[in-house]
Amino acid sequence: QVQLVESGGGLVQAGGSLRLSCKGPRMIYSTFSGLDMAWYRQAPGKERELVGTQDKYGVTNYADSVKGRFTISRDNSRKTLYLQMNSLKPEDTAVYYCNTLPNSSNWGQGTQVTVSS
């Protein structure tokens, strides 16, 4: 099972920015660098939804709802996946999770992002 830890969430005003981190501190470099990764989010009372993906070659894809505002990147040397979120909207409020592709069943605790009006 993979073990990933999300961090960087917080409370921001609409239009603000946050950068989330997803770390695999117990992974060796070769494992992390070879992973296809994804960011997800789950708002209260709603199903978890895919935010975006980045494959092991750095190719990214995004949900329409965040396209142009969010950017996924990674630093394999630090075993970290990032989600840069700009122009945040209240509807971005959710708990954000990362996972591998295909998904591991071992989801982390996520990190809360709250965007106020």
Coordinates of N, CA and C in Angstrom, one line a residue:
Q1 N 0.8 -1.2 0.0 CA 0.0 0.0 0.0 C 0.9 1.2 0.0
V2 N 0.5 2.2 -0.8 CA 1.2 3.5 -0.8 C 0.7 4.3 0.4
Q3 N 1.6 5.2 0.9 CA 1.2 6.1 2.0 C 1.6 7.5 1.6
L4 N 0.5 8.3 1.4 CA 0.7 9.7 1.0 C 0.1 10.6 2.0
V5 N 0.7 11.8 2.2 CA 0.3 12.7 3.2 C 0.0 14.1 2.5
E6 N -1.2 14.6 2.6 CA -1.6 15.9 2.0 C -1.4 17.0 3.1
S7 N -1.0 18.2 2.6 CA -0.9 19.3 3.5 C -1.0 20.6 2.6
G8 N -1.1 21.7 3.3 CA -1.1 23.0 2.7 C -2.5 23.7 2.6
G9 N -3.5 23.0 3.0 CA -4.8 23.6 3.0 C -5.0 24.8 4.0
G10 N -6.1 25.5 3.9 CA -6.4 26.6 4.7 C -7.6 27.3 4.3
L11 N -7.8 28.5 4.9 CA -8.9 29.4 4.7 C -8.4 30.6 3.9
V12 N -9.0 30.8 2.7 CA -8.7 31.9 1.9 C -9.9 32.6 1.4
Q13 N -9.7 33.9 1.0 CA -10.8 34.6 0.3 C -10.9 34.2 -1.1
A14 N -12.1 34.4 -1.7 CA -12.3 34.2 -3.1 C -11.3 35.0 -3.9
G15 N -10.7 34.4 -4.9 CA -9.7 35.1 -5.7 C -8.3 34.8 -5.2
G16 N -8.1 34.2 -4.0 CA -6.8 33.9 -3.5 C -6.2 32.7 -4.0
S17 N -5.1 32.3 -3.5 CA -4.3 31.2 -3.9 C -3.8 30.3 -2.8
L18 N -3.6 29.0 -3.0 CA -3.0 28.1 -2.1 C -2.2 27.1 -2.9
R19 N -1.2 26.6 -2.3 CA -0.5 25.5 -2.9 C -0.5 24.3 -1.9
L20 N -1.1 23.2 -2.4 CA -1.1 22.0 -1.7 C 0.0 21.0 -2.0
S21 N 0.4 20.3 -1.0 CA 1.5 19.3 -1.2 C 1.0 17.9 -0.9
C22 N 1.5 16.9 -1.6 CA 1.3 15.5 -1.4 C 2.6 14.8 -1.4
K23 N 2.9 14.3 -0.2 CA 4.3 13.7 0.0 C 4.2 12.2 0.2
G24 N 5.2 11.5 -0.3 CA 5.3 10.1 0.0 C 6.6 9.8 0.8
P25 N 6.6 10.2 2.0 CA 7.8 10.2 2.8 C 8.4 8.8 3.0
R26 N 7.7 7.8 2.9 CA 8.2 6.4 3.1 C 8.5 5.8 1.7
M27 N 8.3 6.5 0.6 CA 8.7 5.9 -0.7 C 10.1 6.2 -1.0
I28 N 10.7 5.3 -1.8 CA 12.0 5.6 -2.3 C 11.8 6.4 -3.6
Y29 N 12.9 7.0 -4.0 CA 12.8 7.9 -5.2 C 12.2 7.2 -6.4
S30 N 12.8 6.0 -6.7 CA 12.4 5.3 -7.9 C 10.9 5.0 -7.9
T31 N 10.3 4.7 -6.8 CA 8.9 4.4 -6.7 C 8.1 5.7 -7.0
F32 N 8.4 6.8 -6.4 CA 7.6 8.0 -6.6 C 7.7 8.5 -8.0
S33 N 8.9 8.5 -8.6 CA 9.1 9.0 -9.9 C 8.4 8.2 -11.0
G34 N 8.1 7.0 -10.7 CA 7.4 6.2 -11.7 C 5.9 6.1 -11.5
L35 N 5.4 6.9 -10.7 CA 3.9 6.9 -10.4 C 3.2 7.9 -11.2
D36 N 2.0 7.5 -11.8 CA 1.0 8.4 -12.2 C 0.2 8.8 -11.0
M37 N -0.1 10.1 -10.9 CA -0.7 10.7 -9.7 C -1.9 11.5 -10.1
A38 N -2.7 11.7 -9.0 CA -4.0 12.5 -9.2 C -4.3 13.3 -8.0
W39 N -5.0 14.4 -8.2 CA -5.6 15.1 -7.1 C -7.1 14.9 -7.2
Y40 N -7.7 14.8 -6.0 CA -9.2 14.7 -5.9 C -9.7 15.7 -4.9
R41 N -11.0 15.9 -4.9 CA -11.5 16.7 -3.8 C -12.9 16.1 -3.5
Q42 N -13.4 16.4 -2.2 CA -14.7 16.0 -1.8 C -15.3 17.1 -0.9
A43 N -16.4 17.6 -1.4 CA -17.1 18.6 -0.7 C -18.1 17.9 0.3
P44 N -18.5 18.6 1.3 CA -19.5 17.9 2.3 C -20.7 17.4 1.5
G45 N -21.1 16.2 1.8 CA -22.3 15.6 1.2 C -22.2 15.2 -0.2
K46 N -21.0 15.4 -0.8 CA -20.9 15.0 -2.2 C -19.8 13.9 -2.4
E47 N -19.9 13.3 -3.6 CA -18.9 12.3 -3.9 C -17.5 12.9 -4.2
R48 N -16.5 12.1 -4.0 CA -15.2 12.5 -4.3 C -15.1 12.7 -5.8
E49 N -14.5 13.8 -6.3 CA -14.3 14.0 -7.7 C -12.9 14.2 -8.1
L50 N -12.6 13.9 -9.3 CA -11.2 14.1 -9.8 C -11.0 15.5 -10.2
V51 N -9.9 16.1 -9.7 CA -9.5 17.4 -10.0 C -8.5 17.5 -11.2
G52 N -7.5 16.6 -11.1 CA -6.6 16.6 -12.2 C -5.6 15.4 -12.0
T53 N -4.8 15.2 -13.1 CA -3.9 14.1 -13.1 C -2.5 14.5 -13.6
Q54 N -1.5 13.8 -13.2 CA -0.2 14.0 -13.9 C 0.4 12.6 -14.0
D55 N 0.8 12.2 -15.2 CA 1.4 11.0 -15.3 C 2.9 11.1 -15.0
K56 N 3.6 10.0 -15.1 CA 5.0 9.9 -14.7 C 5.9 10.7 -15.6
Y57 N 5.4 11.1 -16.8 CA 6.2 11.9 -17.7 C 5.9 13.4 -17.6
G58 N 5.0 13.7 -16.7 CA 4.6 15.1 -16.5 C 3.4 15.6 -17.3
V59 N 2.8 14.8 -18.0 CA 1.6 15.2 -18.8 C 0.4 15.3 -17.8
T60 N -0.2 16.5 -17.9 CA -1.3 16.8 -17.0 C -2.7 16.9 -17.7
N61 N -3.7 16.6 -17.0 CA -5.1 16.8 -17.4 C -5.9 17.4 -16.2
Y62 N -6.9 18.2 -16.5 CA -7.6 18.8 -15.5 C -9.1 18.7 -15.7
A63 N -9.9 18.7 -14.6 CA -11.3 18.8 -14.8 C -11.7 20.2 -15.3
D64 N -12.8 20.3 -16.0 CA -13.2 21.6 -16.6 C -13.4 22.6 -15.6
S65 N -13.8 22.2 -14.4 CA -14.1 23.2 -13.3 C -12.9 23.9 -12.8
V66 N -11.7 23.4 -13.0 CA -10.5 24.0 -12.5 C -9.5 24.4 -13.6
K67 N -9.8 24.0 -14.8 CA -8.9 24.3 -15.9 C -8.6 25.8 -16.0
G68 N -7.3 26.0 -16.1 CA -6.8 27.4 -16.2 C -6.6 28.1 -14.9
R69 N -7.0 27.4 -13.8 CA -6.8 28.0 -12.5 C -5.8 27.1 -11.6
F70 N -5.9 25.8 -11.8 CA -5.1 24.9 -11.0 C -4.0 24.3 -11.9
T71 N -2.8 24.1 -11.2 CA -1.7 23.5 -11.9 C -1.1 22.4 -11.1
I72 N -0.9 21.2 -11.6 CA -0.2 20.1 -11.0 C 1.2 20.1 -11.4
S73 N 2.1 19.9 -10.4 CA 3.5 19.7 -10.7 C 4.1 18.7 -9.7
R74 N 5.3 18.3 -9.9 CA 5.9 17.4 -9.0 C 7.4 17.6 -8.9
D75 N 7.9 17.2 -7.8 CA 9.3 17.3 -7.5 C 9.7 15.9 -7.0
N76 N 10.2 15.1 -8.0 CA 10.4 13.7 -7.6 C 11.5 13.5 -6.6
S77 N 12.5 14.4 -6.6 CA 13.6 14.4 -5.7 C 13.1 14.5 -4.3
R78 N 12.0 15.3 -4.1 CA 11.4 15.5 -2.8 C 10.2 14.6 -2.6
K79 N 9.9 13.7 -3.5 CA 8.8 12.8 -3.4 C 7.5 13.6 -3.1
T80 N 7.3 14.6 -3.9 CA 6.2 15.5 -3.6 C 5.4 15.9 -4.9
L81 N 4.1 15.8 -4.8 CA 3.2 16.3 -5.8 C 2.6 17.6 -5.3
Y82 N 2.4 18.6 -6.2 CA 1.9 19.8 -5.8 C 0.6 20.1 -6.6
L83 N -0.3 20.9 -5.9 CA -1.4 21.5 -6.6 C -1.5 23.0 -6.3
Q84 N -1.1 23.8 -7.3 CA -1.2 25.2 -7.2 C -2.6 25.6 -7.6
M85 N -3.3 26.3 -6.7 CA -4.6 26.7 -6.9 C -4.7 28.2 -6.9
N86 N -5.1 28.8 -8.0 CA -5.2 30.3 -8.1 C -6.7 30.6 -8.4
S87 N -7.0 31.9 -8.2 CA -8.3 32.4 -8.5 C -9.4 31.5 -7.9
L88 N -9.2 31.2 -6.6 CA -10.1 30.2 -5.9 C -11.5 30.8 -5.8
K89 N -12.4 29.9 -5.8 CA -13.8 30.2 -5.8 C -14.4 29.5 -4.6
P90 N -15.5 30.0 -4.0 CA -16.2 29.2 -2.9 C -16.5 27.8 -3.3
E91 N -16.8 27.5 -4.5 CA -17.2 26.1 -4.9 C -16.0 25.2 -4.9
D92 N -14.8 25.8 -4.7 CA -13.6 24.9 -4.6 C -13.4 24.4 -3.2
T93 N -14.3 24.8 -2.3 CA -14.2 24.4 -0.9 C -14.4 22.9 -0.8
A94 N -13.5 22.2 -0.2 CA -13.5 20.7 -0.2 C -12.3 20.2 0.6
V95 N -12.3 18.9 0.9 CA -11.1 18.3 1.4 C -10.4 17.7 0.1
Y96 N -9.2 18.0 0.0 CA -8.4 17.6 -1.2 C -7.5 16.4 -0.8
Y97 N -7.5 15.5 -1.7 CA -6.7 14.2 -1.5 C -5.8 14.0 -2.8
C98 N -4.8 13.3 -2.5 CA -4.0 12.8 -3.7 C -4.0 11.3 -3.6
N99 N -3.7 10.7 -4.8 CA -3.6 9.3 -4.8 C -2.8 8.9 -6.1
T100 N -2.4 7.7 -6.2 CA -1.8 7.1 -7.4 C -2.8 6.8 -8.4
L101 N -2.4 6.5 -9.6 CA -3.2 6.0 -10.7 C -2.6 4.7 -11.2
P102 N -3.2 3.6 -11.1 CA -4.5 3.3 -10.5 C -4.5 3.7 -9.0
N103 N -5.7 3.9 -8.5 CA -5.8 4.3 -7.1 C -5.4 3.2 -6.1
S104 N -4.7 3.6 -5.1 CA -4.6 2.8 -3.9 C -5.9 2.9 -3.1
S105 N -6.2 1.9 -2.4 CA -7.4 1.9 -1.5 C -7.0 2.7 -0.2
N106 N -5.8 3.0 0.0 CA -5.3 3.6 1.2 C -5.3 5.1 1.1
W107 N -6.4 5.7 1.2 CA -6.5 7.2 1.1 C -6.0 7.9 2.3
G108 N -5.4 9.0 2.2 CA -4.9 9.8 3.3 C -6.0 10.6 3.9
Q109 N -5.6 11.4 4.9 CA -6.6 12.2 5.6 C -7.1 13.4 4.8
G110 N -6.3 13.8 3.8 CA -6.7 14.9 3.0 C -6.3 16.2 3.7
T111 N -6.5 17.3 3.0 CA -6.3 18.7 3.6 C -7.4 19.6 3.2
Q112 N -7.9 20.3 4.2 CA -9.1 21.1 4.0 C -8.8 22.4 3.3
V113 N -9.5 22.7 2.3 CA -9.5 24.0 1.6 C -10.8 24.7 1.8
T114 N -10.9 25.9 2.3 CA -12.1 26.6 2.5 C -11.9 28.0 1.9
V115 N -12.8 28.3 1.0 CA -12.8 29.6 0.2 C -14.0 30.4 0.6
S116 N -13.8 31.5 1.2 CA -14.9 32.3 1.6 C -15.3 33.3 0.5
S117 N -16.5 33.8 0.6 CA -17.0 34.8 -0.4 C -16.6 36.2 0.0

